[in-house]
XYZ file of C-alpha atoms in Angstrom:
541
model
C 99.987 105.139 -32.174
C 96.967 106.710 -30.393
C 96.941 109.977 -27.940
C 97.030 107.659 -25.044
C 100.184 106.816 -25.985
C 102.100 109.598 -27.126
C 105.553 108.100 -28.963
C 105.667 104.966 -27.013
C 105.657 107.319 -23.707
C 105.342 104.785 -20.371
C 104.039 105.215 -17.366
C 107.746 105.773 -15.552
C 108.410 109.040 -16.783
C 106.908 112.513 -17.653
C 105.362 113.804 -20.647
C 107.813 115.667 -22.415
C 107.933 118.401 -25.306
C 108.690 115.550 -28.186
C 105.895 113.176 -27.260
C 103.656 116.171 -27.384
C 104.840 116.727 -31.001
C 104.327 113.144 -32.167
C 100.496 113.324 -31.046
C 97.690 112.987 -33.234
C 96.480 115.945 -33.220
C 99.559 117.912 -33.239
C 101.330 116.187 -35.771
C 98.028 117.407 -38.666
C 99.940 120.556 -38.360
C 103.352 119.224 -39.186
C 105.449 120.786 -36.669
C 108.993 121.776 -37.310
C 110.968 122.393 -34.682
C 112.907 125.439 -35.677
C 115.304 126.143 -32.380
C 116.090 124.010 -29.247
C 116.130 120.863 -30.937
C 118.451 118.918 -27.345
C 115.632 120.564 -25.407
C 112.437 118.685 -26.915
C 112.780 116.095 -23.484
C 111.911 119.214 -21.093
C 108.660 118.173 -19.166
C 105.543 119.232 -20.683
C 103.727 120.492 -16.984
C 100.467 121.635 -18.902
C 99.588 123.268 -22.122
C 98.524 127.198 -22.414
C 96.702 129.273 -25.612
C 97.536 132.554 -25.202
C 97.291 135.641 -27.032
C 98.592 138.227 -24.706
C 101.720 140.250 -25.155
C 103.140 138.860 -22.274
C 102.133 135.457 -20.840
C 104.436 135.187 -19.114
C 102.724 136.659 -16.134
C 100.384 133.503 -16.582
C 102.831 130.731 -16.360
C 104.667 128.590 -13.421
C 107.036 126.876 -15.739
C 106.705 124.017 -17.134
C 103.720 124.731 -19.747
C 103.800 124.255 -24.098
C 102.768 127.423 -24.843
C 100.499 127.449 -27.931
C 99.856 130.695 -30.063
C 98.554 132.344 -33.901
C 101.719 134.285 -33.467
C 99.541 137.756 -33.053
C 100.317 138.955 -30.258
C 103.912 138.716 -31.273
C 105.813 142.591 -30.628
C 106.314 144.115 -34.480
C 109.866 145.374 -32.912
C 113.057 143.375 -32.320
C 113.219 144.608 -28.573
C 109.785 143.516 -27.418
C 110.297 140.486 -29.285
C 113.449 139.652 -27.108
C 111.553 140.418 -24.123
C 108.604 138.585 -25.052
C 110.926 135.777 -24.944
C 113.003 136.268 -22.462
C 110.188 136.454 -20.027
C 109.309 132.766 -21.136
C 112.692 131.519 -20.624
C 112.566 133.138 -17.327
C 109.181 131.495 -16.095
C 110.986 128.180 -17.419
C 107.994 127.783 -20.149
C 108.874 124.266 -21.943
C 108.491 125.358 -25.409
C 106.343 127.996 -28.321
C 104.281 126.789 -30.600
C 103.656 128.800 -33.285
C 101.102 128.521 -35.554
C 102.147 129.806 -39.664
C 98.795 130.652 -40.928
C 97.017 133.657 -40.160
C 99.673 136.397 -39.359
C 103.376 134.825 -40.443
C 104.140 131.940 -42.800
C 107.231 131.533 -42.191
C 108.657 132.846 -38.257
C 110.227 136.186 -37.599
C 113.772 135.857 -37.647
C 114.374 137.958 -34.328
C 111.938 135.594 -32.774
C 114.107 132.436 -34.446
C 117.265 134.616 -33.055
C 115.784 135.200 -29.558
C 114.692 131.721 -28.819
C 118.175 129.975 -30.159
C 119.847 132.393 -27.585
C 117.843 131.584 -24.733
C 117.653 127.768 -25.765
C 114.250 127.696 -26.120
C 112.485 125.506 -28.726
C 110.999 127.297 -30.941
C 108.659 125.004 -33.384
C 106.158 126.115 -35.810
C 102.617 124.641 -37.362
C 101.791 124.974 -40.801
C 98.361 123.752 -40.852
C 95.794 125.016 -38.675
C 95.144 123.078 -35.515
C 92.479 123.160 -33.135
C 94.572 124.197 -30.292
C 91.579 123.511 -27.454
C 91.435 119.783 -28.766
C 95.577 119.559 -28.390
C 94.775 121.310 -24.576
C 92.360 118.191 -23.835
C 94.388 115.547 -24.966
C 97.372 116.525 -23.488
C 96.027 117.807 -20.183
C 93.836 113.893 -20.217
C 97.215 112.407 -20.471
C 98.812 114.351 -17.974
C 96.086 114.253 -15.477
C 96.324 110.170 -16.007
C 100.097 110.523 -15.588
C 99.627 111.868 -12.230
C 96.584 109.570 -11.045
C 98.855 106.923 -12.079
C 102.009 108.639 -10.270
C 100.164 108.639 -7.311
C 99.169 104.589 -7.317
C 103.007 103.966 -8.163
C 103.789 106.018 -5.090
C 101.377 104.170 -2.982
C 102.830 100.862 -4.341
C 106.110 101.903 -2.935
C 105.315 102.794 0.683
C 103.268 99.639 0.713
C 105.973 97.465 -0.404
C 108.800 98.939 1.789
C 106.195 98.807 4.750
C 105.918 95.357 4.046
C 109.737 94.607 3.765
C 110.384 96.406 7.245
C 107.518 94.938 9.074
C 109.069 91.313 7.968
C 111.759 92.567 9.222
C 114.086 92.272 5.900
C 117.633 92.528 6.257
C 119.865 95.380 3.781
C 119.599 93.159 0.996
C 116.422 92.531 0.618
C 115.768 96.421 0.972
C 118.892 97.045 -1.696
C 117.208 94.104 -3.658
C 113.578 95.678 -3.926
C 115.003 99.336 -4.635
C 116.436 98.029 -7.778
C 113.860 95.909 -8.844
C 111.082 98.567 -8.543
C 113.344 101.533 -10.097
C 114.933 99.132 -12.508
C 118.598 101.105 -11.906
C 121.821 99.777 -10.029
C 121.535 100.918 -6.270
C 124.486 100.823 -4.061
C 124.491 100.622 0.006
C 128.163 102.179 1.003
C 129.408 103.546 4.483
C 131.308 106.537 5.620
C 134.689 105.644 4.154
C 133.392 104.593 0.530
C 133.049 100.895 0.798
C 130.626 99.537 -1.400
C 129.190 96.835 1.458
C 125.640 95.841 -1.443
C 125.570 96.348 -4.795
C 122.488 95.258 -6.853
C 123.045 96.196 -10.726
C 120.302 96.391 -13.372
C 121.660 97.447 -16.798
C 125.039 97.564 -15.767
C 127.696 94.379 -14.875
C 129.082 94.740 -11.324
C 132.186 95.670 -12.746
C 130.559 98.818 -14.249
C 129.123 99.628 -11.415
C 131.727 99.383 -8.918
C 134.529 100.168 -11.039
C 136.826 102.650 -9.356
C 134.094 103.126 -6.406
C 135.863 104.817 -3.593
C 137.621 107.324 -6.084
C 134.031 108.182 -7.703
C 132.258 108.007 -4.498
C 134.521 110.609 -3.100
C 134.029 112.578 -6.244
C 130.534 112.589 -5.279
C 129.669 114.690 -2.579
C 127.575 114.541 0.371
C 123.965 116.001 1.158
C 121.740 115.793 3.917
C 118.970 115.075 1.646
C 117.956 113.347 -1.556
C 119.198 114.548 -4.510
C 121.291 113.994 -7.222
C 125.154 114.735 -7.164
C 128.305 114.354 -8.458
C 129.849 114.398 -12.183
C 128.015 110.932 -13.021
C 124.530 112.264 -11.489
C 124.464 109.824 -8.759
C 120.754 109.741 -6.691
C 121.773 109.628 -3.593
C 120.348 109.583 0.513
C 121.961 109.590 3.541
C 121.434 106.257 5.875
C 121.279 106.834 9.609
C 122.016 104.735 13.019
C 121.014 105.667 16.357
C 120.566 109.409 15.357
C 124.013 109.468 13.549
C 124.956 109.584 9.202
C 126.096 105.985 8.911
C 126.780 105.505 4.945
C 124.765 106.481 2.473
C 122.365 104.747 -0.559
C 123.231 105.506 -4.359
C 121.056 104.819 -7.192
C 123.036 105.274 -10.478
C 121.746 106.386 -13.760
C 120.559 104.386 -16.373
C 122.812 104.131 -19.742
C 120.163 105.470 -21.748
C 118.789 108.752 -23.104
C 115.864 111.180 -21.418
C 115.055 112.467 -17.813
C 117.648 110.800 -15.431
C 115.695 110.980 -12.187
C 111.986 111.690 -11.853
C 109.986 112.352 -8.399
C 109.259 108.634 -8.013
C 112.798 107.374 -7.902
C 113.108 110.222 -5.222
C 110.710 108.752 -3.478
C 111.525 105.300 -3.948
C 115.187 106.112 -2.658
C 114.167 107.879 0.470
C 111.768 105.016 1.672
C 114.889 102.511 0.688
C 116.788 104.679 3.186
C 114.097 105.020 5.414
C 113.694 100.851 5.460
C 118.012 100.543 5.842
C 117.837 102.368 9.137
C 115.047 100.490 10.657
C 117.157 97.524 9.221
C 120.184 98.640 10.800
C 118.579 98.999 14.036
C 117.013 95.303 13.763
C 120.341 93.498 12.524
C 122.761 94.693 14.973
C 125.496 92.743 13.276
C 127.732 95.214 11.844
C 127.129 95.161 7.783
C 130.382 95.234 6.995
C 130.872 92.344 8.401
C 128.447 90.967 6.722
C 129.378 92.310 3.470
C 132.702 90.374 3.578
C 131.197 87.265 4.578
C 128.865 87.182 1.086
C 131.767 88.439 -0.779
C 134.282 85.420 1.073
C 131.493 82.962 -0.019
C 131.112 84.244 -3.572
C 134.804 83.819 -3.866
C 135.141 80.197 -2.549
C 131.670 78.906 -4.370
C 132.634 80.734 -7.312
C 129.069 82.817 -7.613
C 130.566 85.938 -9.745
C 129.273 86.276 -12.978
C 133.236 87.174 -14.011
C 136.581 87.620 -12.987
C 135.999 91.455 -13.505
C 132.880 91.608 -11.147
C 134.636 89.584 -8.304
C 137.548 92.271 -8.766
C 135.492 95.134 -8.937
C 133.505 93.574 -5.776
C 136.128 93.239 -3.740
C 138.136 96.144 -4.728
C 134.856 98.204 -3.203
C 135.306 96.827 -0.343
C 138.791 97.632 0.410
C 140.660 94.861 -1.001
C 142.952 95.618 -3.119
C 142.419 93.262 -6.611
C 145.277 94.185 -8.300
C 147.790 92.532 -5.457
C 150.065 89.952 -6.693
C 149.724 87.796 -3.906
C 146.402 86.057 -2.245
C 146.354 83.892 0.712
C 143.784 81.828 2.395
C 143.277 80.755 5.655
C 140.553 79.030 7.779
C 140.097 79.090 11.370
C 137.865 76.655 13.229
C 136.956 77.185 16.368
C 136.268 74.490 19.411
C 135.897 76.499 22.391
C 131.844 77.195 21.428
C 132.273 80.752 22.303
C 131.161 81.605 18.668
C 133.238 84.004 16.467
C 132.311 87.675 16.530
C 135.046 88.442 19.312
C 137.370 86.601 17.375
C 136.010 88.368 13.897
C 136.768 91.719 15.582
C 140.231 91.097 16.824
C 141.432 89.623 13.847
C 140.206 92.344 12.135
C 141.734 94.777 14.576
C 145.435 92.589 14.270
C 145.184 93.511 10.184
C 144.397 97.081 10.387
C 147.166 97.312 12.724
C 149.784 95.653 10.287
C 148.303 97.209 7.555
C 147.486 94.322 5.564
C 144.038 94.372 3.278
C 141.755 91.480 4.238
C 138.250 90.173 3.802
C 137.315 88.297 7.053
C 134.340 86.401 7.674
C 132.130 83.861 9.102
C 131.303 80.961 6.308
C 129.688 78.209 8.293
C 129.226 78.111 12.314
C 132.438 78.109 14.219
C 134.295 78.427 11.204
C 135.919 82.035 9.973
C 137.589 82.824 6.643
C 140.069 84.937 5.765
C 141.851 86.382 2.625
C 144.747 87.965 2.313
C 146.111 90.678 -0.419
C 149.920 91.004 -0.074
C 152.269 92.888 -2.082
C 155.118 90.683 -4.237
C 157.464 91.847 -1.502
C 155.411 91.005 1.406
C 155.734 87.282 3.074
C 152.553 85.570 4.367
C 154.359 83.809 7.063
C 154.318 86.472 9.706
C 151.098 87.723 9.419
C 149.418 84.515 9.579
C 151.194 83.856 12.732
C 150.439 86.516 13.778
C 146.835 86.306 13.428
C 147.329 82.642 14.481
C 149.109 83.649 17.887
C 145.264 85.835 18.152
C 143.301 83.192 17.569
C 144.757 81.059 19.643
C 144.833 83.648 22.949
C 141.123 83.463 22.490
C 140.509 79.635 22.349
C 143.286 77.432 22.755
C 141.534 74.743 21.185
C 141.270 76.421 17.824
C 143.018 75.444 14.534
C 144.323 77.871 11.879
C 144.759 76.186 8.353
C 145.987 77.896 5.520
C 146.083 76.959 1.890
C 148.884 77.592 -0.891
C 149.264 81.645 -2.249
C 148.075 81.964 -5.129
C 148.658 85.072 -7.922
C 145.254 86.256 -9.020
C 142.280 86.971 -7.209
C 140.182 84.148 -8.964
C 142.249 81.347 -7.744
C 141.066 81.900 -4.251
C 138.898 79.205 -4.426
C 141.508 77.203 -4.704
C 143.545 78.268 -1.746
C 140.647 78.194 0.571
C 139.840 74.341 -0.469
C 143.366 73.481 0.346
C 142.629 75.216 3.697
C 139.514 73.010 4.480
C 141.627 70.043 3.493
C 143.646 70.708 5.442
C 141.166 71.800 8.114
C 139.617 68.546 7.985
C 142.491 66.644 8.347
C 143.715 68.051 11.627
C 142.192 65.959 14.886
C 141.369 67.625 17.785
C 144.577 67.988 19.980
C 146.838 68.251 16.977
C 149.379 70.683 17.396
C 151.309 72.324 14.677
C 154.958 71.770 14.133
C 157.139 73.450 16.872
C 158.049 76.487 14.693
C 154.517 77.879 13.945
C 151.044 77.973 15.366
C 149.050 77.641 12.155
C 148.602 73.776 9.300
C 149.050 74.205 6.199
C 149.272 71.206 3.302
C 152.693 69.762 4.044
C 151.209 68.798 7.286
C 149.504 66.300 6.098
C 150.774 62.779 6.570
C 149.017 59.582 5.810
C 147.351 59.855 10.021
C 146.028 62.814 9.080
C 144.691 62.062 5.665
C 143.188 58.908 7.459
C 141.454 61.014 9.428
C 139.807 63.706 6.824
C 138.673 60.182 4.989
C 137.621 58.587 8.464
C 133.293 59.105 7.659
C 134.202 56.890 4.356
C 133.106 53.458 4.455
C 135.297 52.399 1.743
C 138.292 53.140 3.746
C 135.795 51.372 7.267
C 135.534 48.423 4.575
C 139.372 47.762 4.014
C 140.223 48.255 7.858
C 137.646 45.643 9.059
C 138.688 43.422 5.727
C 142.799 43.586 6.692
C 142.051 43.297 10.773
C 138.865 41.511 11.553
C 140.365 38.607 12.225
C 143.031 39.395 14.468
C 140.812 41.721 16.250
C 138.138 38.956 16.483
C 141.194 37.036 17.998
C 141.998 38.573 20.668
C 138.639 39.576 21.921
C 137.721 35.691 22.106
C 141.046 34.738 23.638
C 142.287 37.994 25.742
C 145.481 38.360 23.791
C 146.764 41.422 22.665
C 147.987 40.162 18.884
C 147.118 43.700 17.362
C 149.406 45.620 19.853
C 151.998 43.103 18.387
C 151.520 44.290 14.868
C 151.607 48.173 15.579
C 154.961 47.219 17.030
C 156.205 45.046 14.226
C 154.810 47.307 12.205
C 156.297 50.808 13.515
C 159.557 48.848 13.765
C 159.963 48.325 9.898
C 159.773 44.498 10.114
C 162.819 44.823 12.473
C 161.775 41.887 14.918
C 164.158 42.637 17.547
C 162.949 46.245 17.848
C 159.554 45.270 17.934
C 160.342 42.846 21.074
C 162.014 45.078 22.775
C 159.124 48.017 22.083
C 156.564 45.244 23.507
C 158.647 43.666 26.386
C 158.574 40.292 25.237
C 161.806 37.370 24.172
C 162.885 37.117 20.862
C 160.925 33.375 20.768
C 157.527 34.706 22.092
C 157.757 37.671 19.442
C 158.585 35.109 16.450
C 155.913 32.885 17.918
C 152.921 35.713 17.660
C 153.907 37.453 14.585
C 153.306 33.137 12.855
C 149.987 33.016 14.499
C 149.166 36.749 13.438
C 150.335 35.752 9.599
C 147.734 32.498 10.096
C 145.316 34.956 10.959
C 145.462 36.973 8.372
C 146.754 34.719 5.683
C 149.377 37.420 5.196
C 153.214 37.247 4.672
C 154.925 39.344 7.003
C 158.138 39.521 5.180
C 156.723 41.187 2.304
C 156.671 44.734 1.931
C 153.374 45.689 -0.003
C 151.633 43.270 2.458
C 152.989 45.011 5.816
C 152.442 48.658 3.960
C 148.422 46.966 3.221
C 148.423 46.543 7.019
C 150.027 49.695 8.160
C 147.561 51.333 6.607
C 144.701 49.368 8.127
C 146.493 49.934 11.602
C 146.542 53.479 11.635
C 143.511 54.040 9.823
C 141.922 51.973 12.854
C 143.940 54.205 15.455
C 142.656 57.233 13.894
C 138.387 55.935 13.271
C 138.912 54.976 17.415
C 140.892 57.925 18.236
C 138.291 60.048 16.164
C-alpha cells in the first residue's frame, strides 16, 4: 500500500475517514478509533490542525480535524460544546493526538463524541500532522482533477449517443455500463418498459416493481428516494413528466450515490428525452415487442427473470393460463393502427396482454387469463378487430399453455399454423380466428410447399401423366382428382367428370400404364392423393 492509494480507495468514490486512517503516515501513530466506529465512511472534504478553542468557526463540514488535544476546555460543559459545535459544522471526525497533554482521552470528551456520533480516534505516537495535511489534501486534489475528467467523459459520451441518434436502450445500456449499477427506464403508471442490471439478476431487480416503485416517490429533480434509496430523474416529452429513470443501489457496503452518478443520471435523462422526441414510436410499445421476442426465442437468462420482466410490464406472471396468437396482415397498411386497437379491445375487456410487432406485417400477442376465464371470446373478439381493419388478415392461435415459460411453445404452434393457412382461407363458419385442428393434409401441403423434397415426390408420382396430356391435349390428371376424390368409386368419378362408364374405365387403364400404378390398391391411390393435392396447392400457391 502507498499514500496514493489509501486502502485500496478507487477512483469512483470519495476519500473517506477509514482510508485516511490506513495511510502511511497516519497509521505510525496507531490510531484507535475510540467512538463512531459505523461513521469511519463519512467523506474526508479536507484535513484541518487546529489549536483553537473553537474551530468550529473555521470549518464547512466535511474536514478530519487534527489536534495535541490542548486546546481541549478543562470543564465538562465547554467540552460538550467544543463538540457539539463540530457535529454541528458536520466536521468528519477528531483526531487526537495522546502525547503531550493526555495519554489516554478525557472521558467527557469520549462521552460527548459517542452522543453526537462523532468518531472520536486517538494517536499514540507523535505524527507530523503537516505531512498527513499534504498527503491527504494531494490525494484529494487528484480525486477531484480526476472527478472532473470522469465528468467530461460522461457528457462526451452521452453527446455522442444523442447525436447518433441512439434509441432508449442504448442510452439505458451506456448508463449502466459507465455507473456499473442496474438502471431502470419506467413510465407514469410504474411499468418497467428497460431494465439493464449490473450486480443484480433481472429478477432482483424487477421483483415486485410497481409496488416498490410506488413506494418510491416522485421529485422534480435528481435525487435519491424511497426506502431502498433509489437514484432517480424525471424523463420529459414535449414539455410534459413522461416516466422517470432509476438507478438502484449497489449490494455492497460504503457511499451509495456520489456526485458523478448524479451526473451521469441526469445526462441519461437528458439523452431519453431527446430520444423520445427522435423515436416517436411509443416505448411501450416497443417494450412489449423485445419482451414478446425474448419469450418466443427464449433469450431470458431464467424462468424468474422472464417473470419478473413481464410482471413489470403489466402482465400478470402468476396467471394460470397463457395464450398465443399471431396475426398476419395482407392488406400492406402496416400494423401500428392495428397495434393500437387491439390494444384498446384488451384494456376494454380487461384482459392483461403483451402485444407486439415481431417481424413486418406480422403482430404477436399473449394472453394472461385467470383459471376461470375462457380464451375463446376474447380472441374473437380481437379477431372480429383485426379483421374490420383488413379483411385479408389471418389470426392464428396456438394451444394454452399453464406457465409463462411455455409460451414459446404456443406461439410456434401459432406460426404453424400461420404458415399453413393460404391466402383466401377462411376459418370454419363458427369463428374468425385458425388454430391447430385446422390443419388438414391441404394445408400442411401448403406450409411444406418451398420444400423440394415434397416438389421431388409430386413431379416423381405425376410427371408422366402430366407430360401426357400436354403432348396429346387430354385432360388424364382431371380424371385422377376425380377418381381420386371419389374413393376409387368409378361410377362417382364418371358422373363428377361427365363421361360413360366405358370411357372412365378406359382412362383410368391408360392412367395406371402411365404411371405403372395399380389403381385398386389403397396405399398406391393414398401415394397419389397426396401428389394431387400437393400439386393443387404448389399451383394454387
Amino acid at each position: 500500500m502507498n499514500d496514493s492509494d489509501p486502502a485500496g480507495q478507487g477512483p469512483s468514490r470519495p476519500l473517506t475517514v477509514a482510508d485516511v486512517l490506513a495511510l502511511p503516515v497516519l497509521a505510525a501513530g496507531r490510531p484507535h478509533v475510540v467512538t463512531g466506529v459505523p461513521h469511519l465512511d463519512r467523506p474526508v472534504r479536507w484535513v484541518h490542525i487546529t489549536e483553537l478553542t473553537d474551530p468550529a468557526s473555521f470549518l464547512k463540514g466535511g474536514e478530519l480535524v487534527l489536534t495535541t488535544g490542548m486546546p481541549l476546555p478543562p470543564d465538562a460543559a465547554g467540552v460538550r460544546r467544543y463538540v457539539d459545535e463540530l457535529a454541528d459544522v458536520g466536521a468528519a471526525a477528531l483526531v487526537i493526538e495522546l502525547v503531550r497533554r493526555y495519554h489516554r482521552p478525557p472521558d467527557t470528551l469520549v462521552e460527548a463524541c459517542r452522543r453526537r456520533d462523532l468518531p472520536l480516534v486517538t494517536l499514540t505516537k507523535d505524527v507530523n500532522f503537516l505531512e498527513v495535511t499534504q498527503v491527504v489534501h494531494a490525494l484529494l486534489l487528484g480525486n477531484q482533477a480526476e472527478a472532473m475528467r470522469r465528468t467530461q467523459r460522461i457528457h462526451e459520451a452521452f453527446t455522442t449517443l444523442t447525436l447518433r441518434g441512439a434509441g432508449p436502450e442504448d442510452v439505458v445500456r451506456a448508463a449502466a455500463e459507465m455507473s456499473g449499477r442496474t438502471v431502470v427506464l419506467e413510465n407514469l403508471v410504474h411499468q418497467a418498459l428497460i431494465c439493464e442490471p449490473s450486480g443484480l439478476t433481472v429478477e432482483e431487480a424487477l421483483a415486485d416493481w410497481e409496488q416498490r416503485s410506488r413506494a418510491t416517490g416522485p421529485g422534480d429533480t435528481t435525487g435519491t428516494r424511497g426506502p431502498e434509496g433509489w437514484l432517480t430523474a424525471p424523463v420529459e416529452y414535449q414539455g410534459e413528466r413522461w416516466g422517470r429513470v432509476a438507478m438502484l443501489p449497489a449490494r455492497t457496503e460504503g457511499p451509495v450515490f456520489g456526485p458523478e452518478d448524479i451526473t451521469l443520471l441526469e445526462r441519461t435523462a437528458m439523452a431519453l428525452t431527446v430520444a423520445r422526441l427522435i423515436h416517436p414510436t411509443p416505448w411501450e410499445r416497443t417494450a412489449h415487442r423485445s419482451a414478446l421476442i425474448d419469450l418466443v426465442e427464449q433469450r431470458h437468462r431464467s424462468a424468474q427473470d422472464a417473470r419478473a420482466r413481464c410482471a413489470a410490464l403489466g402482465l400478470p406472471a402468476d396467471r394460470s393460463l397463457f395464450v398465443a396468437a399471431l396475426v398476419e396482415l395482407r392488406a400492406g397498411k402496416g400494423g401500428a393502427e392495428t397495434e393500437s386497437r387491439l390494444l384498446e379491445e384488451l384494456r376494454t375487456a380487461g384482459v392483461p396482454a403483451l402485444v407486439g410487432e415481431l417481424a413486418p406485417d406480422r403482430l404477436g400477442i399473449l394472453l394472461a387469463l385467470r383459471a376461470s376465464q375462457t380464451w375463446r371470446p376474447v380472441v374473437e373478439r380481437l379477431s372480429g378487430t383485426v379483421l374490420g381493419l383488413d379483411p385479408d388478415a389471418v389470426v392464428s392461435v396456438g394451444s394454452e399453455v399453464t406457465d409463462l415459460t411455455d409460451t414459446a411453445r404456443s406461439f410456434r404452434e401459432a406460426a404453424r399454423v400461420a404458415e399453413a393457412t393460404p391466402p383466401g382461407q377462411c376459418p370454419p363458419p363458427d369463428r374468425s380466428f385458425h388454430e391447430l385442428s385446422d390443419i388438414g393434409l391441404r394445408r400442411l401441403l401448403f406450409a411444406l410447399r418451398s420444400d423440394a423434397r415434397i416438389q421431388e415426390y409430386t413431379e416423381r408420382q405425376l410427371r408422366r401423366l402430366i407430360d401426357h396430356d400436354t403432348q396429346h391435349g387430354t385432360d388424364l390428371l382431371t380424371t385422377l382428382r376425380h377418381y381420386l376424390d371419389a374413393a376409387g368409386n368409378k361410377t362417382t368419378a364418371a358422373r363428377r367428370g361427365g363421361l360413360s362408364r366405358e370411357t372412365m374405365y378406359q382412362r383410368l387403364r391408360t392412367i395406371e400404364r402411365l404411371l405403372a400404378r395399380d389403381l385398386e390398391s389403397g396405399d398406391q391411390r393414398t401415394e397419389l392423393h397426396v401428389a394431387l393435392t400437393a400439386l393443387d396447392v404448389w399451383r394454387a400457391g
